[in-house]
Amino acid sequence: MTRLMDWLHEQAVFLSRFLISPGQIGSVAPSSRELAETMVRPVAWEHIRTIAELGAGTGAITRHIQSAAGVDTKVLLFEKDPYLRRKLKERYPHYSCYTDGSHLRLFLKQEGLESLDCIISGLPFFNFSQYVRDRIITEIVAALNKDGLFIAFQYSQQMKKQLMEHFDIINIHFVPKNFPPAFVYVCRKKQI
């Protein structure tokens, strides 16, 4: 019963935050368990020392990162919504929590990090202007180490072309058990 109540509460919180700021939240419901598992499955966790989650929301994917990551893995969470960010800080006090992924390298510097092994994203790129998309993608590419992994879910394949400019797309998984159904892009930083 407690798990059901927690799930209902998370659904209600997410929906209320969406109604306040639909352009930032991007969906009426948090990521499903199936989507979260699809996001973390491709990561070779034994080799991951640094990871960031962009658009952490209510922590639906963060829970799976926490279960999979090693005890020494440095995890950075990014969430613009102040209420959701505060809840993430309470739930994951051992993770650093920041506001804006479009300043990723600045926050890495504050953490004393040069690069990230992996970035997981739930950002609603479709809702952003092309300028904001370009800025965030530029930050992601610059923040990843030379074979860094970028895993992002989207509700369409609209970002595929832009992602192909900067990454080798390893796979695209379709996750029907999510509302709405989602595409998970598993990408590796292109070698220059």
CSV table of C-alpha atoms in Angstrom, one decimal:
chain,number,residue,atom,x,y,z
A,1,MET,CA,0.0,0.0,0.0
A,2,THR,CA,2.9,2.4,0.8
A,3,ARG,CA,4.4,1.9,-2.6
A,4,LEU,CA,1.1,2.6,-4.3
A,5,MET,CA,0.7,5.8,-2.2
A,6,ASP,CA,4.3,6.9,-3.1
A,7,TRP,CA,3.6,6.3,-6.8
A,8,LEU,CA,0.3,8.2,-6.6
A,9,HIS,CA,2.0,11.1,-4.8
A,10,GLU,CA,4.8,11.2,-7.4
A,11,GLN,CA,2.2,11.2,-10.2
A,12,ALA,CA,0.4,14.1,-8.6
A,13,VAL,CA,3.5,16.1,-8.0
A,14,PHE,CA,4.7,15.7,-11.5
A,15,LEU,CA,1.4,16.6,-13.0
A,16,SER,CA,1.1,19.7,-10.9
A,17,ARG,CA,4.7,20.8,-11.9
A,18,PHE,CA,3.8,20.2,-15.5
A,19,LEU,CA,0.7,22.4,-15.2
A,20,ILE,CA,2.8,25.2,-13.7
A,21,SER,CA,5.6,24.9,-16.4
A,22,PRO,CA,4.8,22.6,-19.3
A,23,GLY,CA,7.7,23.9,-21.4
A,24,GLN,CA,10.2,22.9,-18.8
A,25,ILE,CA,8.7,19.7,-17.5
A,26,GLY,CA,7.7,18.3,-20.9
A,27,SER,CA,5.3,15.5,-19.8
A,28,VAL,CA,2.3,14.9,-17.6
A,29,ALA,CA,3.8,11.9,-15.9
A,30,PRO,CA,7.2,10.9,-14.7
A,31,SER,CA,9.2,8.2,-16.5
A,32,SER,CA,8.0,4.7,-16.1
A,33,ARG,CA,10.0,1.9,-14.6
A,34,GLU,CA,10.5,0.4,-18.1
A,35,LEU,CA,11.8,3.7,-19.5
A,36,ALA,CA,14.2,4.2,-16.5
A,37,GLU,CA,15.5,0.6,-16.9
A,38,THR,CA,16.0,1.1,-20.6
A,39,MET,CA,18.0,4.3,-19.9
A,40,VAL,CA,20.4,2.8,-17.4
A,41,ARG,CA,20.8,-0.7,-19.0
A,42,PRO,CA,23.4,0.3,-21.7
A,43,VAL,CA,25.8,1.9,-19.2
A,44,ALA,CA,28.9,-0.2,-18.3
A,45,TRP,CA,28.6,0.8,-14.7
A,46,GLU,CA,31.9,-0.9,-13.7
A,47,HIS,CA,33.7,1.8,-15.8
A,48,ILE,CA,31.6,4.8,-14.8
A,49,ARG,CA,33.3,7.2,-12.4
A,50,THR,CA,31.3,10.4,-13.3
A,51,ILE,CA,27.7,10.7,-14.5
A,52,ALA,CA,25.2,13.5,-14.8
A,53,GLU,CA,21.4,13.3,-15.2
A,54,LEU,CA,19.8,16.2,-16.9
A,55,GLY,CA,16.1,16.9,-16.1
A,56,ALA,CA,16.1,14.6,-13.1
A,57,GLY,CA,12.4,15.6,-12.2
A,58,THR,CA,11.0,13.5,-9.4
A,59,GLY,CA,13.9,11.0,-9.5
A,60,ALA,CA,12.2,8.2,-11.5
A,61,ILE,CA,15.5,7.5,-13.4
A,62,THR,CA,17.7,8.7,-10.5
A,63,ARG,CA,16.5,5.7,-8.4
A,64,HIS,CA,17.8,3.4,-11.0
A,65,ILE,CA,21.1,5.3,-11.3
A,66,GLN,CA,21.5,5.0,-7.6
A,67,SER,CA,20.9,1.2,-7.7
A,68,ALA,CA,23.4,0.7,-10.5
A,69,ALA,CA,26.2,3.1,-9.8
A,70,GLY,CA,29.2,2.2,-7.8
A,71,VAL,CA,29.7,3.7,-4.3
A,72,ASP,CA,32.5,5.9,-5.6
A,73,THR,CA,30.6,7.1,-8.7
A,74,LYS,CA,30.2,10.9,-8.7
A,75,VAL,CA,26.6,11.7,-9.7
A,76,LEU,CA,25.4,15.2,-10.6
A,77,LEU,CA,21.7,15.9,-10.9
A,78,PHE,CA,20.3,18.8,-12.9
A,79,GLU,CA,16.7,20.1,-12.5
A,80,LYS,CA,15.4,23.6,-13.2
A,81,ASP,CA,12.1,23.3,-11.3
A,82,PRO,CA,12.9,24.6,-7.7
A,83,TYR,CA,10.4,22.4,-6.0
A,84,LEU,CA,11.6,19.2,-7.7
A,85,ARG,CA,15.2,20.2,-7.2
A,86,ARG,CA,14.6,20.6,-3.4
A,87,LYS,CA,13.0,17.2,-3.3
A,88,LEU,CA,15.9,15.6,-5.1
A,89,LYS,CA,18.4,17.2,-2.7
A,90,GLU,CA,16.4,15.7,0.2
A,91,ARG,CA,16.1,12.3,-1.3
A,92,TYR,CA,19.7,12.1,-2.7
A,93,PRO,CA,21.8,14.2,-0.3
A,94,HIS,CA,25.0,12.5,-1.4
A,95,TYR,CA,24.5,13.7,-5.0
A,96,SER,CA,25.3,17.2,-6.2
A,97,CYS,CA,22.2,19.0,-7.5
A,98,TYR,CA,22.3,22.0,-9.9
A,99,THR,CA,19.8,24.1,-11.8
A,100,ASP,CA,20.8,24.3,-15.4
A,101,GLY,CA,22.4,21.8,-17.9
A,102,SER,CA,23.1,24.6,-20.3
A,103,HIS,CA,26.0,25.5,-17.9
A,104,LEU,CA,27.3,22.0,-17.5
A,105,ARG,CA,31.0,22.7,-17.8
A,106,LEU,CA,30.8,25.5,-15.2
A,107,PHE,CA,29.3,23.1,-12.6
A,108,LEU,CA,31.9,20.4,-13.5
A,109,LYS,CA,34.6,23.0,-12.8
A,110,GLN,CA,33.0,23.7,-9.4
A,111,GLU,CA,33.0,20.0,-8.7
A,112,GLY,CA,36.7,19.7,-9.7
A,113,LEU,CA,35.9,17.5,-12.6
A,114,GLU,CA,37.3,17.7,-16.1
A,115,SER,CA,34.8,15.5,-17.9
A,116,LEU,CA,31.9,13.0,-17.5
A,117,ASP,CA,31.8,9.3,-18.5
A,118,CYS,CA,28.1,9.4,-19.1
A,119,ILE,CA,25.2,11.8,-19.4
A,120,ILE,CA,21.6,10.7,-19.1
A,121,SER,CA,18.9,13.1,-20.2
A,122,GLY,CA,15.2,13.5,-19.8
A,123,LEU,CA,15.2,17.0,-21.1
A,124,PRO,CA,12.3,17.8,-23.4
A,125,PHE,CA,14.4,19.1,-26.3
A,126,PHE,CA,11.3,19.4,-28.5
A,127,ASN,CA,10.0,22.2,-26.2
A,128,PHE,CA,13.2,24.2,-26.5
A,129,SER,CA,14.1,26.8,-29.1
A,130,GLN,CA,16.8,25.7,-31.5
A,131,TYR,CA,19.2,28.1,-29.7
A,132,VAL,CA,18.7,26.4,-26.4
A,133,ARG,CA,19.0,22.9,-28.0
A,134,ASP,CA,22.2,23.9,-29.6
A,135,ARG,CA,23.6,25.3,-26.4
A,136,ILE,CA,22.8,22.3,-24.3
A,137,ILE,CA,24.1,19.8,-26.9
A,138,THR,CA,27.3,21.9,-27.2
A,139,GLU,CA,27.7,21.7,-23.4
A,140,ILE,CA,27.0,17.9,-23.4
A,141,VAL,CA,29.6,17.2,-26.1
A,142,ALA,CA,32.2,19.4,-24.4
A,143,ALA,CA,31.6,17.8,-21.0
A,144,LEU,CA,31.8,14.2,-22.1
A,145,ASN,CA,35.2,12.4,-22.1
A,146,LYS,CA,36.5,11.1,-25.5
A,147,ASP,CA,34.3,7.9,-25.5
A,148,GLY,CA,31.5,9.4,-23.3
A,149,LEU,CA,28.1,8.0,-23.5
A,150,PHE,CA,25.0,10.1,-24.0
A,151,ILE,CA,21.6,8.5,-23.3
A,152,ALA,CA,18.5,10.6,-23.9
A,153,PHE,CA,14.8,9.8,-24.2
A,154,GLN,CA,12.4,11.8,-26.4
A,155,TYR,CA,8.8,11.4,-27.4
A,156,SER,CA,9.6,11.6,-31.1
A,157,GLN,CA,12.6,11.1,-33.4
A,158,GLN,CA,12.8,14.8,-34.1
A,159,MET,CA,16.3,15.1,-32.4
A,160,LYS,CA,17.8,12.3,-34.4
A,161,LYS,CA,19.4,14.5,-37.1
A,162,GLN,CA,21.0,16.9,-34.6
A,163,LEU,CA,22.3,14.0,-32.4
A,164,MET,CA,23.9,12.4,-35.5
A,165,GLU,CA,26.0,15.5,-36.0
A,166,HIS,CA,27.7,15.1,-32.7
A,167,PHE,CA,27.3,11.4,-31.7
A,168,ASP,CA,27.4,7.9,-33.1
A,169,ILE,CA,24.0,6.6,-32.4
A,170,ILE,CA,24.5,3.1,-31.1
A,171,ASN,CA,20.9,2.2,-30.8
A,172,ILE,CA,17.4,3.7,-30.6
A,173,HIS,CA,15.0,1.8,-28.3
A,174,PHE,CA,11.2,2.3,-28.4
A,175,VAL,CA,9.6,2.1,-25.0
A,176,PRO,CA,5.8,1.7,-25.4
A,177,LYS,CA,5.3,1.2,-21.6
A,178,ASN,CA,5.6,4.9,-20.8
A,179,PHE,CA,3.2,7.8,-21.0
A,180,PRO,CA,3.7,9.0,-23.6
A,181,PRO,CA,5.7,6.2,-25.3
A,182,ALA,CA,9.3,7.2,-25.7
A,183,PHE,CA,12.4,6.7,-27.8
A,184,VAL,CA,15.7,6.1,-26.0
A,185,TYR,CA,18.8,7.2,-27.9
A,186,VAL,CA,22.0,5.5,-26.9
A,187,CYS,CA,24.8,7.6,-28.3
A,188,ARG,CA,28.6,7.7,-28.1
A,189,LYS,CA,30.6,10.9,-28.5
A,190,LYS,CA,32.1,11.1,-32.0
A,191,GLN,CA,35.9,10.7,-32.2
A,192,ILE,CA,37.5,13.8,-33.8
